[in-house]
Coordinates of C-alpha atoms in Angstrom, one line a residue:
M1 CA 110.2 124.7 312.8
S2 CA 111.1 126.4 316.1
Q3 CA 108.4 128.0 318.2
S4 CA 109.9 131.5 317.4
E5 CA 109.9 130.8 313.7
D6 CA 106.3 129.5 313.8
W7 CA 105.2 132.5 315.8
R8 CA 106.8 134.9 313.2
A9 CA 105.1 133.1 310.3
K10 CA 101.7 133.2 312.0
N11 CA 102.2 136.8 312.9
V12 CA 102.9 137.7 309.2
R13 CA 99.7 136.0 308.1
R14 CA 97.7 137.7 310.8
M15 CA 99.1 141.2 309.8
N16 CA 98.4 140.4 306.1
R17 CA 94.8 139.5 307.0
F18 CA 94.4 142.6 309.2
H19 CA 95.6 145.0 306.4
A20 CA 93.5 143.2 303.8
L21 CA 90.4 143.7 305.9
R22 CA 91.3 147.4 306.4
A23 CA 91.7 147.8 302.7
A24 CA 88.3 146.2 302.1
R25 CA 86.7 149.1 304.0
A26 CA 88.7 151.8 302.1
K27 CA 87.3 153.8 299.2
P28 CA 87.2 151.5 296.1
A29 CA 88.7 152.3 292.7
L30 CA 86.1 153.8 290.3
G31 CA 87.4 152.5 287.0
F32 CA 90.4 152.6 284.7
V33 CA 92.3 155.7 283.9
S34 CA 94.3 153.8 281.4
Q35 CA 95.0 150.1 280.9
P36 CA 98.5 148.8 279.8
E37 CA 98.6 146.5 276.8
P38 CA 98.9 142.9 277.8
K39 CA 102.6 142.1 277.9
S40 CA 102.7 138.7 279.6
I41 CA 103.0 135.7 277.3
G42 CA 100.8 132.7 277.9
S43 CA 100.9 129.1 276.5
F44 CA 98.1 128.1 274.2
A45 CA 98.7 124.4 275.1
R46 CA 98.4 125.1 278.8
G47 CA 95.3 127.2 278.2
R48 CA 93.6 124.2 276.4
Q49 CA 94.6 122.0 279.3
L50 CA 92.9 124.3 281.8
I51 CA 89.7 124.4 279.7
G52 CA 89.8 120.6 279.7
G53 CA 90.0 120.5 283.5
N54 CA 93.7 119.5 283.7
F55 CA 95.3 121.7 286.3
L56 CA 99.1 121.4 286.2
F57 CA 100.8 123.6 288.8
A58 CA 104.1 123.2 290.7
G59 CA 104.6 119.8 289.1
Y60 CA 101.3 118.3 290.3
L61 CA 98.4 117.4 288.0
V62 CA 94.8 117.5 289.2
E63 CA 92.1 116.3 286.8
A64 CA 88.8 118.0 287.6
P65 CA 86.7 118.5 284.5
N66 CA 84.0 121.3 284.9
A67 CA 85.2 122.1 288.4
S68 CA 86.2 125.6 289.5
I69 CA 89.9 126.1 290.1
W70 CA 89.0 127.1 293.7
D71 CA 87.3 123.8 294.4
I72 CA 90.4 121.7 293.8
E73 CA 92.0 120.0 296.7
A74 CA 95.6 121.4 296.3
P75 CA 98.3 118.7 296.7
A76 CA 101.0 121.2 297.8
S77 CA 101.6 124.8 299.0
G78 CA 103.3 125.6 295.7
F79 CA 100.2 124.6 293.9
V80 CA 98.1 127.0 296.0
E81 CA 100.5 129.9 295.4
E82 CA 100.5 129.4 291.7
I83 CA 96.7 129.5 291.3
H84 CA 96.4 132.5 293.6
G85 CA 99.0 134.4 291.6
F86 CA 96.8 134.1 288.4
A87 CA 99.7 133.7 285.9
W88 CA 97.5 131.0 284.4
L89 CA 95.3 133.9 283.2
D90 CA 97.9 134.5 280.5
D91 CA 97.3 130.9 279.2
L92 CA 93.6 131.3 279.0
A93 CA 94.0 134.7 277.2
A94 CA 96.4 132.9 274.8
V95 CA 93.5 130.7 273.7
G96 CA 91.1 133.6 273.7
D97 CA 88.0 131.8 272.6
Y98 CA 84.5 131.6 274.2
N99 CA 85.4 128.7 276.5
A100 CA 88.6 130.3 277.6
R101 CA 86.8 133.6 278.4
R102 CA 84.1 131.8 280.3
R103 CA 86.6 130.0 282.5
A104 CA 88.5 133.2 283.2
Q105 CA 85.3 135.1 284.1
D106 CA 83.9 132.3 286.3
W107 CA 87.1 131.8 288.2
I108 CA 87.8 135.5 288.8
R109 CA 84.2 136.0 290.0
D110 CA 84.6 133.0 292.3
W111 CA 87.8 134.4 293.7
M112 CA 86.1 137.7 294.4
E113 CA 83.2 136.0 296.2
R114 CA 85.5 133.8 298.3
Y115 CA 88.6 135.8 299.0
A116 CA 88.1 139.5 298.2
R117 CA 87.6 140.4 301.9
G118 CA 91.1 139.3 302.9
K119 CA 90.5 135.6 303.2
G120 CA 92.6 132.7 301.9
P121 CA 96.3 132.2 301.2
G122 CA 96.6 134.7 298.3
W123 CA 97.1 137.7 300.5
T124 CA 100.8 138.1 300.4
P125 CA 102.5 141.0 298.8
D126 CA 104.2 139.1 296.0
L127 CA 101.1 137.1 295.0
T128 CA 99.0 140.2 295.2
G129 CA 101.4 142.1 292.9
R130 CA 101.4 139.2 290.4
R131 CA 97.6 138.9 290.5
L132 CA 97.1 142.7 290.0
I133 CA 99.4 142.7 286.9
R134 CA 97.4 139.8 285.3
W135 CA 94.0 141.3 286.2
I136 CA 95.0 144.6 284.7
H137 CA 96.6 143.0 281.6
H138 CA 93.5 141.0 280.9
A139 CA 90.8 143.3 282.3
L140 CA 89.0 143.6 278.9
F141 CA 89.1 139.9 278.5
F142 CA 87.3 139.6 281.8
L143 CA 84.9 142.6 281.6
S144 CA 83.5 141.8 278.2
G145 CA 79.8 141.1 278.6
Q146 CA 79.8 141.5 282.4
E147 CA 76.9 143.1 284.3
T148 CA 77.5 146.4 286.0
E149 CA 77.4 144.7 289.5
V150 CA 80.2 142.4 288.5
S151 CA 82.3 145.2 287.0
N152 CA 81.9 147.3 290.1
A153 CA 83.0 144.4 292.3
F154 CA 86.0 143.9 290.1
Y155 CA 87.1 147.6 290.5
K156 CA 86.4 147.4 294.2
T157 CA 88.7 144.4 294.8
L158 CA 91.4 145.9 292.5
G159 CA 91.4 149.0 294.7
Q160 CA 91.4 146.9 297.8
Q161 CA 94.4 144.9 296.6
T162 CA 96.2 148.1 295.7
I163 CA 95.7 149.6 299.1
F164 CA 96.9 146.3 300.7
L165 CA 100.1 146.4 298.6
S166 CA 100.7 150.0 299.5
R167 CA 100.8 149.0 303.2
R168 CA 102.5 145.6 303.0
W169 CA 105.0 145.6 300.1
Q170 CA 107.8 146.2 302.6
T171 CA 107.2 142.7 304.1
A172 CA 107.9 140.9 300.9
S173 CA 111.3 139.2 300.8
P174 CA 114.0 141.2 299.0
G175 CA 114.5 140.2 295.4
L176 CA 111.9 138.8 293.0
P177 CA 108.9 138.9 295.6
R178 CA 109.5 142.6 296.3
F179 CA 109.9 143.4 292.6
E180 CA 106.6 141.7 292.0
A181 CA 104.8 143.6 294.8
L182 CA 106.1 147.0 293.7
T183 CA 105.5 146.4 290.0
G184 CA 101.9 145.4 290.8
L185 CA 101.5 148.6 292.9
I186 CA 102.8 150.8 290.1
Y187 CA 100.5 149.1 287.5
A188 CA 97.5 149.6 289.7
G189 CA 98.3 153.1 290.7
L190 CA 98.7 154.1 287.0
S191 CA 95.6 152.3 285.8
L192 CA 92.9 152.8 288.4
V193 CA 90.9 156.0 289.2
G194 CA 91.6 157.1 292.8
M195 CA 94.8 155.1 293.2
E196 CA 97.3 157.7 291.7
E197 CA 98.7 158.6 295.1
H198 CA 100.5 155.2 295.4
V199 CA 102.5 155.6 292.2
A200 CA 105.3 158.0 293.3
P201 CA 106.2 156.1 296.5
A202 CA 106.2 152.8 294.6
V203 CA 108.4 154.3 291.9
K204 CA 111.0 155.5 294.4
A205 CA 110.8 152.2 296.3
L206 CA 111.4 150.2 293.1
A207 CA 114.4 152.4 292.2
K208 CA 115.8 151.8 295.6
E209 CA 115.4 148.0 295.2
C210 CA 117.2 148.2 291.9
E211 CA 120.2 149.9 293.6
S212 CA 120.4 147.3 296.4
E213 CA 119.5 144.1 294.5
I214 CA 121.0 144.6 291.0
D215 CA 124.8 144.6 291.2
A216 CA 127.1 146.6 288.9
E217 CA 127.4 143.7 286.5
G218 CA 123.6 143.3 286.1
G219 CA 123.3 140.2 288.4
I220 CA 121.2 139.3 291.4
P221 CA 122.3 137.7 294.7
T222 CA 120.6 134.3 294.0
R223 CA 122.6 133.9 290.7
N224 CA 119.5 132.2 289.3
P225 CA 119.3 133.1 285.5
E226 CA 115.6 132.4 285.2
E227 CA 114.9 134.6 288.3
L228 CA 117.0 137.4 286.7
L229 CA 114.8 137.1 283.6
E230 CA 111.7 137.5 285.8
V231 CA 113.1 140.6 287.5
F232 CA 114.1 142.1 284.2
T233 CA 110.7 141.4 282.7
L234 CA 109.0 143.2 285.7
L235 CA 111.3 146.2 285.4
T236 CA 110.6 146.5 281.6
W237 CA 106.9 146.3 282.2
A238 CA 107.0 148.9 285.0
A239 CA 109.1 151.3 282.8
A240 CA 106.8 150.8 279.8
A241 CA 103.7 151.5 282.0
L242 CA 105.2 154.7 283.3
S243 CA 106.2 155.8 279.9
E244 CA 102.7 155.1 278.5
A245 CA 101.3 157.2 281.3
G246 CA 103.6 160.2 280.5
R247 CA 106.0 159.5 283.3
I248 CA 109.6 158.6 283.4
A249 CA 111.1 155.8 285.6
E250 CA 113.8 156.7 288.0
E251 CA 117.4 156.8 286.7
S252 CA 118.5 153.8 288.8
H253 CA 115.5 151.8 287.5
L254 CA 116.5 152.4 283.9
A255 CA 120.1 151.9 284.7
A256 CA 119.3 148.4 286.1
I257 CA 117.6 147.5 282.9
E258 CA 120.7 148.6 281.0
R259 CA 122.9 146.4 283.2
I260 CA 120.8 143.3 283.1
A261 CA 120.2 143.1 279.4
P262 CA 123.8 142.1 278.4
T263 CA 124.0 139.8 281.3
L264 CA 121.0 137.9 280.2
R265 CA 122.5 137.6 276.7
A266 CA 125.6 136.1 278.2
L267 CA 123.4 133.5 280.1
R268 CA 121.5 132.5 277.0
H269 CA 122.5 129.4 274.9
S270 CA 122.6 129.4 271.2
D271 CA 119.1 127.8 271.1
G272 CA 117.6 130.9 273.0
G273 CA 117.1 129.1 276.3
L274 CA 118.8 130.2 279.6
A275 CA 121.5 128.1 281.3
R276 CA 119.9 126.1 284.1
F277 CA 121.7 126.9 287.3
H278 CA 120.8 127.5 291.0
G279 CA 117.2 126.6 290.7
G280 CA 116.5 128.2 287.4
G281 CA 115.0 126.7 284.3
R282 CA 115.3 127.6 280.6
G283 CA 112.6 130.3 280.9
V284 CA 109.1 130.6 279.5
E285 CA 109.2 130.2 275.7
G286 CA 109.6 133.5 274.0
R287 CA 109.8 135.6 277.2
L288 CA 113.6 136.3 277.0
D289 CA 113.5 137.6 273.4
H290 CA 110.3 139.6 274.1
A291 CA 111.8 141.2 277.2
L292 CA 115.0 142.1 275.5
A293 CA 113.2 143.6 272.5
S294 CA 110.9 145.6 274.8
S295 CA 113.8 147.0 276.7
G296 CA 115.3 148.5 273.6
N297 CA 118.8 147.6 274.8
K298 CA 121.1 146.0 272.2
T299 CA 124.3 145.9 274.2
P300 CA 126.2 142.7 273.6
P301 CA 127.8 140.8 276.6
G302 CA 131.4 141.7 277.3
Q303 CA 134.3 139.4 278.1
G304 CA 134.6 137.8 281.5
L305 CA 132.1 136.8 284.1
H306 CA 128.4 137.7 284.1
M307 CA 126.7 137.0 287.4
G308 CA 129.5 134.5 288.1
F309 CA 129.0 132.7 284.8
L310 CA 131.4 132.5 281.8
R311 CA 130.1 132.1 278.3
L312 CA 132.2 130.7 275.4
S313 CA 130.7 130.7 271.9
A314 CA 132.0 129.9 268.4
G315 CA 130.2 128.9 265.3
R316 CA 126.9 127.4 266.4
T317 CA 128.2 126.2 269.8
S318 CA 127.7 127.8 273.1
I319 CA 129.2 126.8 276.5
I320 CA 128.1 128.4 279.8
V321 CA 130.2 127.6 283.0
D322 CA 129.4 128.3 286.6
A323 CA 132.7 130.0 287.5
A324 CA 132.0 131.5 290.9
P325 CA 131.0 130.3 294.4
P326 CA 127.4 129.4 295.1
P327 CA 125.1 132.2 296.3
K328 CA 125.6 133.2 299.9
V329 CA 123.4 131.5 302.5
E330 CA 121.4 134.7 303.1
A331 CA 120.8 135.2 299.4
S332 CA 119.2 132.0 298.2
F333 CA 117.8 128.7 299.5
N334 CA 117.9 127.3 295.9
A335 CA 121.7 127.4 295.5
H336 CA 123.3 124.3 293.9
A337 CA 126.7 122.8 294.4
S338 CA 127.5 123.4 290.8
T339 CA 130.9 125.2 290.8
L340 CA 132.7 124.6 287.5
A341 CA 129.8 122.7 286.0
F342 CA 129.0 123.6 282.4
E343 CA 126.2 123.3 279.8
L344 CA 126.7 123.0 276.0
T345 CA 124.3 123.7 273.2
S346 CA 124.9 123.0 269.5
G347 CA 122.8 125.3 267.3
R348 CA 119.2 124.8 268.4
R349 CA 119.8 121.6 270.3
P350 CA 121.0 121.2 273.9
L351 CA 123.7 118.5 274.3
I352 CA 125.4 118.7 277.7
V353 CA 123.1 119.9 280.6
N354 CA 122.7 119.9 284.3
C355 CA 119.8 117.8 285.8
G356 CA 118.0 120.9 286.9
A357 CA 115.9 122.0 289.9
G358 CA 113.7 119.2 291.3
G359 CA 111.6 121.1 293.7
S360 CA 108.4 120.5 291.8
F361 CA 108.9 116.8 292.3
G362 CA 109.2 116.8 296.1
P363 CA 111.9 117.5 298.7
E364 CA 114.0 114.4 297.8
W365 CA 114.3 115.4 294.2
R366 CA 115.0 119.0 295.2
R367 CA 117.9 117.8 297.4
A368 CA 119.2 115.5 294.7
G369 CA 119.1 118.2 292.0
R370 CA 121.2 120.5 294.1
A371 CA 124.1 118.0 294.7
T372 CA 127.3 118.0 292.6
P373 CA 126.6 114.6 291.0
S374 CA 123.5 116.2 289.3
H375 CA 125.8 118.6 287.4
S376 CA 128.2 118.3 284.5
T377 CA 131.4 118.6 286.5
L378 CA 133.9 116.6 288.6
G379 CA 132.8 115.3 292.0
I380 CA 134.5 113.2 294.6
E381 CA 132.4 110.1 295.3
G382 CA 130.1 110.6 298.3
F383 CA 130.7 114.3 298.5
S384 CA 129.5 117.6 297.0
S385 CA 131.6 120.6 296.4
S386 CA 129.2 122.4 298.8
R387 CA 127.4 120.6 301.6
L388 CA 123.6 120.7 302.3
G389 CA 123.2 121.1 306.0
A390 CA 122.0 124.4 307.5
R391 CA 118.2 125.0 307.8
K392 CA 116.4 128.3 307.9
M393 CA 112.8 129.4 307.9
I394 CA 112.2 131.4 304.7
G395 CA 108.7 132.4 303.5
G396 CA 107.0 130.1 306.0
H397 CA 109.0 127.1 304.8
L398 CA 112.0 125.3 306.4
R399 CA 114.8 125.4 303.8
E400 CA 118.1 123.6 303.6
L401 CA 121.0 125.9 302.8
L402 CA 124.4 125.2 301.3
V403 CA 127.3 125.3 303.8
D404 CA 131.1 124.6 303.4
V405 CA 130.9 126.3 300.0
P406 CA 134.1 126.9 297.9
D407 CA 135.4 130.3 299.1
D408 CA 138.3 130.4 296.6
V409 CA 137.3 130.2 293.0
R410 CA 139.8 131.4 290.5
L411 CA 139.5 131.9 286.7
E412 CA 141.9 132.7 283.9
L413 CA 140.7 133.3 280.4
R414 CA 142.7 132.0 277.5
G415 CA 142.4 132.8 273.8
G416 CA 144.3 132.6 270.6
E417 CA 143.9 132.2 266.8
D418 CA 142.7 128.6 267.3
G419 CA 139.8 129.4 269.7
A420 CA 139.0 130.5 273.2
G421 CA 138.9 128.8 276.6
F422 CA 139.7 129.1 280.3
V423 CA 141.3 127.4 283.3
A424 CA 139.6 127.6 286.6
G425 CA 139.8 126.0 290.0
H426 CA 137.9 125.8 293.3
N427 CA 138.7 124.6 296.8
G428 CA 135.5 122.9 297.6
Y429 CA 137.2 119.6 298.5
A430 CA 140.3 121.1 300.2
H431 CA 138.8 120.9 303.7
T432 CA 137.8 117.3 303.4
H433 CA 140.4 115.8 301.0
G434 CA 143.1 118.5 300.6
L435 CA 142.3 118.6 296.9
T436 CA 141.5 121.5 294.5
H437 CA 139.5 120.8 291.4
I438 CA 141.1 122.5 288.3
R439 CA 139.1 122.5 285.1
Q440 CA 140.4 123.6 281.7
I441 CA 138.1 123.8 278.6
E442 CA 139.0 125.1 275.1
L443 CA 136.5 125.7 272.3
S444 CA 137.8 125.6 268.8
K445 CA 137.4 128.7 266.5
D446 CA 134.7 127.0 264.4
G447 CA 132.8 125.6 267.4
R448 CA 133.2 122.0 266.2
G449 CA 135.6 120.8 268.9
I450 CA 136.0 121.0 272.7
A451 CA 139.0 119.9 274.6
G452 CA 138.7 119.5 278.4
E453 CA 140.9 118.6 281.3
D454 CA 139.9 117.9 284.9
T455 CA 142.6 117.8 287.6
L456 CA 142.5 117.0 291.3
A457 CA 145.6 118.4 293.0
T458 CA 147.0 119.5 296.3
I459 CA 148.2 123.1 296.4
T460 CA 149.8 123.5 299.9
E461 CA 151.7 121.4 302.4
T462 CA 148.5 121.5 304.5
D463 CA 146.6 120.1 301.6
E464 CA 149.1 117.3 301.2
R465 CA 148.8 116.3 304.9
Q466 CA 145.0 116.3 304.6
F467 CA 145.3 114.1 301.4
D468 CA 147.6 111.7 303.2
R469 CA 145.1 111.4 306.1
M470 CA 142.3 110.6 303.7
M471 CA 144.4 108.1 301.8
D472 CA 145.3 106.3 305.1
K473 CA 141.6 106.3 306.0
L474 CA 140.9 104.6 302.6
K475 CA 143.8 102.1 303.1
L476 CA 145.8 103.7 300.2
Q477 CA 143.1 102.6 297.7
G478 CA 142.8 106.1 296.3
I479 CA 140.1 108.7 296.4
P480 CA 137.4 107.8 293.9
F481 CA 135.9 110.5 291.8
Q482 CA 133.7 110.9 288.7
V483 CA 133.6 113.5 285.9
R484 CA 129.9 113.6 284.7
F485 CA 128.4 114.8 281.5
H486 CA 124.6 114.8 281.7
L487 CA 122.9 114.6 278.3
H488 CA 119.7 116.2 277.2
P489 CA 116.9 113.6 276.9
D490 CA 116.7 114.2 273.2
V491 CA 120.3 113.1 272.7
D492 CA 120.7 109.5 271.5
A493 CA 123.9 108.1 273.1
E494 CA 125.7 104.9 272.3
L495 CA 128.9 103.5 273.7
D496 CA 131.2 102.5 270.9
M497 CA 132.8 99.0 270.7
G498 CA 135.6 98.6 273.1
G499 CA 134.3 101.4 275.4
A500 CA 136.7 104.0 274.0
A501 CA 134.2 106.6 272.9
V502 CA 130.5 107.6 273.0
S503 CA 128.6 108.7 269.9
L504 CA 126.0 111.4 270.7
A505 CA 123.3 111.9 268.0
L506 CA 121.1 115.0 268.1
K507 CA 117.7 115.2 266.5
S508 CA 119.1 117.8 264.1
G509 CA 121.2 115.1 262.5
E510 CA 124.4 116.2 264.1
I511 CA 126.7 113.6 265.6
W512 CA 129.2 114.4 268.3
V513 CA 131.8 112.0 269.6
F514 CA 133.1 112.0 273.2
R515 CA 136.6 110.5 273.8
H516 CA 139.1 110.4 276.7
D517 CA 142.8 109.8 277.3
G518 CA 142.3 106.3 278.8
R519 CA 143.2 107.3 282.4
A520 CA 139.6 106.7 283.6
K521 CA 136.9 104.2 283.0
L522 CA 134.3 105.4 280.5
S523 CA 130.6 104.4 281.1
L524 CA 127.2 105.4 279.9
E525 CA 124.7 105.6 282.8
R526 CA 121.2 106.6 283.6
S527 CA 120.4 110.2 284.4
V528 CA 117.3 112.4 284.7
Y529 CA 116.2 115.8 283.3
L530 CA 114.2 117.8 285.8
E531 CA 111.8 120.3 284.2
K532 CA 109.1 122.5 285.8
N533 CA 105.5 121.9 284.7
R534 CA 106.2 118.2 283.9
L535 CA 104.6 115.4 285.9
K536 CA 107.7 113.3 286.2
P537 CA 111.5 113.6 285.7
R538 CA 112.5 112.8 282.2
A539 CA 114.7 109.8 281.7
A540 CA 118.1 110.7 280.2
K541 CA 121.7 109.4 280.1
Q542 CA 125.1 110.6 281.3
V543 CA 128.6 110.0 280.2
V544 CA 130.8 109.2 283.2
L545 CA 134.6 109.1 283.6
S546 CA 135.5 107.2 286.8
A547 CA 139.0 107.2 288.3
A548 CA 140.8 107.4 291.7
A549 CA 143.2 110.1 292.9
M550 CA 146.4 108.2 294.0
D551 CA 148.9 111.1 294.0
Y552 CA 149.1 114.8 294.8
A553 CA 147.9 115.5 291.2
T554 CA 145.5 113.3 289.1
R555 CA 144.5 114.4 285.6
V556 CA 141.8 113.3 283.2
R557 CA 141.5 114.6 279.7
W558 CA 138.5 114.4 277.4
T559 CA 137.3 115.8 274.0
L560 CA 134.0 116.4 272.2
A561 CA 134.1 116.7 268.5
K562 CA 131.4 117.2 265.9
A563 CA 131.6 114.3 263.5
Q564 CA 128.6 115.0 261.3
E565 CA 126.2 117.8 260.6
T566 CA 123.1 117.2 258.5
P567 CA 120.3 119.6 259.6
T568 CA 116.9 117.9 259.2
T569 CA 114.5 120.6 260.1
L570 CA 114.0 124.3 259.4
R571 CA 114.4 124.9 263.1
D572 CA 118.0 123.6 262.9
L573 CA 118.7 125.9 260.0
E574 CA 117.8 129.0 261.9
M575 CA 120.2 131.8 262.7
D576 CA 122.9 131.2 265.3
D577 CA 122.9 133.0 268.7
E578 CA 125.0 135.9 267.5
T579 CA 122.1 137.1 265.3
L580 CA 119.4 136.7 268.0
I581 CA 118.0 139.7 269.9

């Protein structure tokens, strides 16, 4: 961290503390005008874990039975941010019994005693907005049986946090942090007596953010599907709160909801989970369907790209492909080198996946998860289609950004009576090897067969000269590359006799068979599946085709075919994705 960056980070913290202290001296809120119905969805299992003293945040588990959540020695900054954001209150409310209520009441009271006067790390606009939403959602859960003194303190700190947000929301980073801050400000202004004056400015500011951050196709600059879901959820909550209070959201706010809904449908696999790209996970269980239902929007996704992703679906099979350059440097520090990678889901079971975001397991896993070999695509050995190199101070953290990203990604859709598909290419290896990766995938009409082709080729004479230089450097031994197909941990994979095919058995009883044209070496290797809120990466496998580019064009063909289908559970007999919300 440079001295100037360190000074800026410290100055932001000082200003947050200054405005929090000023807010503490302002006139407090007097009570609730109205209280929105709880809309945030919690996890019963995680709520039970919290009650038992098992604190799992940001990939770290701290076991502290009978301890206050604020007495825990936090192992990482992400852990601290999660507990100060109070999203865990949803989990305790999901349990809803005496023990859950007691934990919630004790820990909110502890927070008020320790941090209400502007102390601690929770005084940032995005965390304050997240916290206000949860406190208002679950106010009755907390206030039940409380003494007047505690209730008054609760209203006072709600007012304090509202005033802090009204003065500091502009300092939140554009995107999800600012949407969190403004939604929290709208919630508080609508709900609390004496805070009404903050609603109108926040509504206008939120509408302006919708215009600047949500593009014409309903996407966001980070191209993170899970983050798009979080933004969409906040916008629907804010619109609903305004409607319940007899107000109408700004036109650009409502238009953003209309644009995002079909994009999220395009980014959802047939099992209901989101495609895992650019730092995003599958999404909190049930949140996507709940958010889409709450929005009232039923527009299906159109043809072509959605936030840079292409979705193919037929029968019970869905394929989602990253068919655009990674997010720009200034847009995201979670961008992955995943151009032309794909995920495939059959019915309610993921089959082909990407490894996922590894940030919760430490910086090394985070770096590994962003590299091309962690995605189901072609990669030249020792290289990524985008390079990790540049560093930038973002949110008080030194982040590595992608550089040398593909700047020419082309896509052509193909369709016919037999099915649908595409051919696409990117120049991520042109500057190093003179090679363009061209990927073609076709999905059969019944969804039971996929045919793929990956090609490395030179396009121009300049590319040929660069290829020749690299071949000379490698003593004409060829440029080694691999085409990887990472498997979900629940897939049981077995290399057939002779190494000509791989059988892939799903827990549903389905069996898929992977074959290739013999121009590459087929192997079954170890892989990992990186999930948030787990203690360790999950062991998995990957199918790998290995070959070497010897000429100006090298081609590898492969197929995936469903050989058997015997659903074994009610879950696998559920409706396909076309009938979901």
